[in-house]
């Protein structure tokens, strides 16, 4: 899965989402298609009681899809595992996963000097570290977390098997 990159951090608020947004914009500016997957640790409910899709689910439909001009949403009445969700995006040039820090996916770890205390990713799964300070990690690239061009270059090289 060379087109799947997992962005992780030791804790919340280290800058994962900001990093992902910057990488998405850079990859899109180069003509690539990008899908994202975000792990949410709380109960997720985007449907509203009384709406038609809610009534469909309440009646027992395991999957409900709603489409409108410019947007589609699918409600599935169970948590999908990461591989199932990735398969929904297989047509994308790149899939960026936020969270799922225990997955075996190759990762970019975000290090924030104000919040991070250590690198949590096993070296064999680490593509690089995106940091706000210089770090010395044996045989691991450390990139300025605001250098989205360089991060996109690394992601593209990873997809091509160069990294």
PDB file of C-alpha atoms in Angstrom:
ATOM      1  CA  UNK A   1       0.000   0.000   0.000  1.00  0.00           C
ATOM      2  CA  UNK A   2       2.599   2.503  -1.109  1.00  0.00           C
ATOM      3  CA  UNK A   3       0.005   5.189  -1.672  1.00  0.00           C
ATOM      4  CA  UNK A   4      -1.215   5.067   1.964  1.00  0.00           C
ATOM      5  CA  UNK A   5       0.563   7.319   4.458  1.00  0.00           C
ATOM      6  CA  UNK A   6      -0.313   7.318   8.170  1.00  0.00           C
ATOM      7  CA  UNK A   7       0.212  10.604  10.042  1.00  0.00           C
ATOM      8  CA  UNK A   8       0.548  10.117  13.790  1.00  0.00           C
ATOM      9  CA  UNK A   9       1.680  11.945  16.893  1.00  0.00           C
ATOM     10  CA  UNK A  10       2.278  11.074  20.501  1.00  0.00           C
ATOM     11  CA  UNK A  11      -0.781  13.025  21.675  1.00  0.00           C
ATOM     12  CA  UNK A  12      -3.553  15.389  20.600  1.00  0.00           C
ATOM     13  CA  UNK A  13      -2.818  18.901  19.366  1.00  0.00           C
ATOM     14  CA  UNK A  14       0.705  18.185  18.080  1.00  0.00           C
ATOM     15  CA  UNK A  15      -0.286  19.401  14.607  1.00  0.00           C
ATOM     16  CA  UNK A  16      -1.395  16.282  12.708  1.00  0.00           C
ATOM     17  CA  UNK A  17      -4.400  17.912  11.044  1.00  0.00           C
ATOM     18  CA  UNK A  18      -2.469  21.073  10.147  1.00  0.00           C
ATOM     19  CA  UNK A  19       0.266  18.944   8.595  1.00  0.00           C
ATOM     20  CA  UNK A  20      -2.256  16.858   6.638  1.00  0.00           C
ATOM     21  CA  UNK A  21      -4.035  19.956   5.305  1.00  0.00           C
ATOM     22  CA  UNK A  22      -0.711  21.370   4.082  1.00  0.00           C
ATOM     23  CA  UNK A  23       0.261  18.074   2.434  1.00  0.00           C
ATOM     24  CA  UNK A  24      -3.160  17.739   0.769  1.00  0.00           C
ATOM     25  CA  UNK A  25      -2.891  21.232  -0.716  1.00  0.00           C
ATOM     26  CA  UNK A  26       0.628  20.532  -1.999  1.00  0.00           C
ATOM     27  CA  UNK A  27      -0.294  17.157  -3.542  1.00  0.00           C
ATOM     28  CA  UNK A  28      -3.447  18.646  -5.122  1.00  0.00           C
ATOM     29  CA  UNK A  29      -1.400  21.518  -6.598  1.00  0.00           C
ATOM     30  CA  UNK A  30       0.676  18.856  -8.362  1.00  0.00           C
ATOM     31  CA  UNK A  31      -2.410  17.204  -9.860  1.00  0.00           C
ATOM     32  CA  UNK A  32      -2.774  14.218  -7.517  1.00  0.00           C
ATOM     33  CA  UNK A  33      -6.058  12.958  -6.097  1.00  0.00           C
ATOM     34  CA  UNK A  34      -6.135  12.588  -2.310  1.00  0.00           C
ATOM     35  CA  UNK A  35      -8.484  10.865   0.127  1.00  0.00           C
ATOM     36  CA  UNK A  36      -8.233  11.058   3.900  1.00  0.00           C
ATOM     37  CA  UNK A  37      -9.281   8.776   6.725  1.00  0.00           C
ATOM     38  CA  UNK A  38      -9.563  10.117  10.277  1.00  0.00           C
ATOM     39  CA  UNK A  39      -9.914   7.955  13.355  1.00  0.00           C
ATOM     40  CA  UNK A  40     -12.359   9.461  15.853  1.00  0.00           C
ATOM     41  CA  UNK A  41     -12.219   8.097  19.386  1.00  0.00           C
ATOM     42  CA  UNK A  42     -15.704   9.239  20.378  1.00  0.00           C
ATOM     43  CA  UNK A  43     -19.175   8.135  19.290  1.00  0.00           C
ATOM     44  CA  UNK A  44     -19.933   9.442  15.810  1.00  0.00           C
ATOM     45  CA  UNK A  45     -23.447  10.473  14.833  1.00  0.00           C
ATOM     46  CA  UNK A  46     -23.865  12.761  11.850  1.00  0.00           C
ATOM     47  CA  UNK A  47     -27.447  11.778  11.070  1.00  0.00           C
ATOM     48  CA  UNK A  48     -30.365  13.682  12.617  1.00  0.00           C
ATOM     49  CA  UNK A  49     -33.412  12.212  14.317  1.00  0.00           C
ATOM     50  CA  UNK A  50     -36.529  12.645  12.205  1.00  0.00           C
ATOM     51  CA  UNK A  51     -34.681  12.883   8.874  1.00  0.00           C
ATOM     52  CA  UNK A  52     -35.406  10.275   6.189  1.00  0.00           C
ATOM     53  CA  UNK A  53     -31.982   8.643   6.419  1.00  0.00           C
ATOM     54  CA  UNK A  54     -32.366   8.378  10.197  1.00  0.00           C
ATOM     55  CA  UNK A  55     -35.735   6.670   9.696  1.00  0.00           C
ATOM     56  CA  UNK A  56     -34.163   4.226   7.215  1.00  0.00           C
ATOM     57  CA  UNK A  57     -31.473   3.312   9.769  1.00  0.00           C
ATOM     58  CA  UNK A  58     -34.009   3.115  12.586  1.00  0.00           C
ATOM     59  CA  UNK A  59     -36.079   0.691  10.491  1.00  0.00           C
ATOM     60  CA  UNK A  60     -33.080  -1.629  10.211  1.00  0.00           C
ATOM     61  CA  UNK A  61     -31.092  -0.691   7.112  1.00  0.00           C
ATOM     62  CA  UNK A  62     -27.447  -1.581   7.779  1.00  0.00           C
ATOM     63  CA  UNK A  63     -26.185   0.859   5.158  1.00  0.00           C
ATOM     64  CA  UNK A  64     -27.784   4.122   4.089  1.00  0.00           C
ATOM     65  CA  UNK A  65     -26.513   6.456   1.388  1.00  0.00           C
ATOM     66  CA  UNK A  66     -27.618  10.025   0.826  1.00  0.00           C
ATOM     67  CA  UNK A  67     -26.537  12.051  -2.170  1.00  0.00           C
ATOM     68  CA  UNK A  68     -27.017  15.655  -3.137  1.00  0.00           C
ATOM     69  CA  UNK A  69     -25.390  18.085  -5.503  1.00  0.00           C
ATOM     70  CA  UNK A  70     -21.680  17.940  -4.777  1.00  0.00           C
ATOM     71  CA  UNK A  71     -21.700  15.580  -1.759  1.00  0.00           C
ATOM     72  CA  UNK A  72     -22.439  11.972  -0.806  1.00  0.00           C
ATOM     73  CA  UNK A  73     -22.558  10.376   2.639  1.00  0.00           C
ATOM     74  CA  UNK A  74     -22.811   6.708   3.522  1.00  0.00           C
ATOM     75  CA  UNK A  75     -23.897   5.565   6.981  1.00  0.00           C
ATOM     76  CA  UNK A  76     -22.792   2.066   7.954  1.00  0.00           C
ATOM     77  CA  UNK A  77     -24.102   0.647  11.203  1.00  0.00           C
ATOM     78  CA  UNK A  78     -20.783  -0.755  12.412  1.00  0.00           C
ATOM     79  CA  UNK A  79     -17.204   0.382  12.729  1.00  0.00           C
ATOM     80  CA  UNK A  80     -15.178  -0.567   9.676  1.00  0.00           C
ATOM     81  CA  UNK A  81     -11.629  -1.756  10.196  1.00  0.00           C
ATOM     82  CA  UNK A  82      -8.900   0.323   8.615  1.00  0.00           C
ATOM     83  CA  UNK A  83      -8.378  -2.031   5.661  1.00  0.00           C
ATOM     84  CA  UNK A  84     -12.095  -1.843   4.795  1.00  0.00           C
ATOM     85  CA  UNK A  85     -12.024   1.946   4.840  1.00  0.00           C
ATOM     86  CA  UNK A  86      -8.824   2.087   2.770  1.00  0.00           C
ATOM     87  CA  UNK A  87     -10.495  -0.119   0.145  1.00  0.00           C
ATOM     88  CA  UNK A  88     -13.152   2.583  -0.338  1.00  0.00           C
ATOM     89  CA  UNK A  89     -10.385   4.979  -1.443  1.00  0.00           C
ATOM     90  CA  UNK A  90      -8.316   2.628  -3.607  1.00  0.00           C
ATOM     91  CA  UNK A  91      -8.923   4.788  -6.700  1.00  0.00           C
ATOM     92  CA  UNK A  92      -7.039   7.744  -5.149  1.00  0.00           C
ATOM     93  CA  UNK A  93      -3.410   8.565  -5.901  1.00  0.00           C
ATOM     94  CA  UNK A  94      -2.775   9.039  -2.176  1.00  0.00           C
ATOM     95  CA  UNK A  95      -4.632   8.096   0.983  1.00  0.00           C
ATOM     96  CA  UNK A  96      -3.638   9.945   4.139  1.00  0.00           C
ATOM     97  CA  UNK A  97      -4.685   8.342   7.413  1.00  0.00           C
ATOM     98  CA  UNK A  98      -4.808  10.405  10.614  1.00  0.00           C
ATOM     99  CA  UNK A  99      -4.591   8.487  13.860  1.00  0.00           C
ATOM    100  CA  UNK A 100      -4.510   4.682  13.978  1.00  0.00           C
ATOM    101  CA  UNK A 101      -1.051   5.011  15.559  1.00  0.00           C
ATOM    102  CA  UNK A 102      -0.909   1.260  16.274  1.00  0.00           C
ATOM    103  CA  UNK A 103      -1.395   0.301  12.614  1.00  0.00           C
ATOM    104  CA  UNK A 104       1.405  -1.292  10.604  1.00  0.00           C
ATOM    105  CA  UNK A 105       1.175   1.411   7.935  1.00  0.00           C
ATOM    106  CA  UNK A 106       4.218   3.490   7.052  1.00  0.00           C
ATOM    107  CA  UNK A 107       4.118   6.712   9.007  1.00  0.00           C
ATOM    108  CA  UNK A 108       5.052  10.339   9.194  1.00  0.00           C
ATOM    109  CA  UNK A 109       5.223  11.254  12.857  1.00  0.00           C
ATOM    110  CA  UNK A 110       4.534  14.822  13.955  1.00  0.00           C
ATOM    111  CA  UNK A 111       6.795  15.995  16.769  1.00  0.00           C
ATOM    112  CA  UNK A 112       5.852  19.152  18.671  1.00  0.00           C
ATOM    113  CA  UNK A 113       8.540  20.342  21.101  1.00  0.00           C
ATOM    114  CA  UNK A 114       5.909  21.784  23.451  1.00  0.00           C
ATOM    115  CA  UNK A 115       3.881  18.548  23.736  1.00  0.00           C
ATOM    116  CA  UNK A 116       5.858  15.563  22.456  1.00  0.00           C
ATOM    117  CA  UNK A 117       8.230  13.666  24.742  1.00  0.00           C
ATOM    118  CA  UNK A 118       9.337  10.862  22.429  1.00  0.00           C
ATOM    119  CA  UNK A 119       8.965   9.289  18.990  1.00  0.00           C
ATOM    120  CA  UNK A 120       6.274   6.606  19.256  1.00  0.00           C
ATOM    121  CA  UNK A 121       6.623   4.944  15.848  1.00  0.00           C
ATOM    122  CA  UNK A 122       8.845   1.902  15.349  1.00  0.00           C
ATOM    123  CA  UNK A 123      11.773   2.854  13.107  1.00  0.00           C
ATOM    124  CA  UNK A 124      10.855   0.219  10.505  1.00  0.00           C
ATOM    125  CA  UNK A 125       7.469   1.945  10.012  1.00  0.00           C
ATOM    126  CA  UNK A 126       8.777   5.516  10.057  1.00  0.00           C
ATOM    127  CA  UNK A 127       9.145   7.366   6.744  1.00  0.00           C
ATOM    128  CA  UNK A 128      10.163  10.613   8.426  1.00  0.00           C
ATOM    129  CA  UNK A 129       9.473  12.911  11.361  1.00  0.00           C
ATOM    130  CA  UNK A 130       7.866  16.318  10.803  1.00  0.00           C
ATOM    131  CA  UNK A 131       9.105  18.527  13.619  1.00  0.00           C
ATOM    132  CA  UNK A 132       9.242  22.109  14.823  1.00  0.00           C
ATOM    133  CA  UNK A 133      12.818  21.582  16.091  1.00  0.00           C
ATOM    134  CA  UNK A 134      15.903  19.784  14.848  1.00  0.00           C
ATOM    135  CA  UNK A 135      16.143  16.198  16.077  1.00  0.00           C
ATOM    136  CA  UNK A 136      18.898  13.647  15.627  1.00  0.00           C
ATOM    137  CA  UNK A 137      17.382  10.237  14.966  1.00  0.00           C
ATOM    138  CA  UNK A 138      19.613   7.548  13.470  1.00  0.00           C
ATOM    139  CA  UNK A 139      18.825   7.006   9.773  1.00  0.00           C
ATOM    140  CA  UNK A 140      15.491   8.862   9.981  1.00  0.00           C
ATOM    141  CA  UNK A 141      14.800  12.062   8.038  1.00  0.00           C
ATOM    142  CA  UNK A 142      13.581  14.961  10.161  1.00  0.00           C
ATOM    143  CA  UNK A 143      11.730  17.581   8.115  1.00  0.00           C
ATOM    144  CA  UNK A 144      10.454  21.004   9.133  1.00  0.00           C
ATOM    145  CA  UNK A 145       6.768  20.386   9.776  1.00  0.00           C
ATOM    146  CA  UNK A 146       5.881  23.491   7.729  1.00  0.00           C
ATOM    147  CA  UNK A 147       7.826  22.375   4.644  1.00  0.00           C
ATOM    148  CA  UNK A 148       4.882  20.802   2.815  1.00  0.00           C
ATOM    149  CA  UNK A 149       6.756  20.784  -0.503  1.00  0.00           C
ATOM    150  CA  UNK A 150       9.537  18.618   0.923  1.00  0.00           C
ATOM    151  CA  UNK A 151       7.030  16.395   2.749  1.00  0.00           C
ATOM    152  CA  UNK A 152       5.081  15.911  -0.503  1.00  0.00           C
ATOM    153  CA  UNK A 153       8.356  15.075  -2.282  1.00  0.00           C
ATOM    154  CA  UNK A 154       9.040  12.377   0.329  1.00  0.00           C
ATOM    155  CA  UNK A 155       5.502  10.971   0.031  1.00  0.00           C
ATOM    156  CA  UNK A 156       5.775  10.806  -3.770  1.00  0.00           C
ATOM    157  CA  UNK A 157       9.204   9.152  -3.519  1.00  0.00           C
ATOM    158  CA  UNK A 158       7.746   6.652  -1.044  1.00  0.00           C
ATOM    159  CA  UNK A 159       4.949   5.792  -3.492  1.00  0.00           C
ATOM    160  CA  UNK A 160       7.520   5.295  -6.241  1.00  0.00           C
ATOM    161  CA  UNK A 161       9.576   3.012  -3.979  1.00  0.00           C
ATOM    162  CA  UNK A 162      12.518   5.395  -3.741  1.00  0.00           C
ATOM    163  CA  UNK A 163      12.265   5.998   0.027  1.00  0.00           C
TER     164      UNK A 163
END
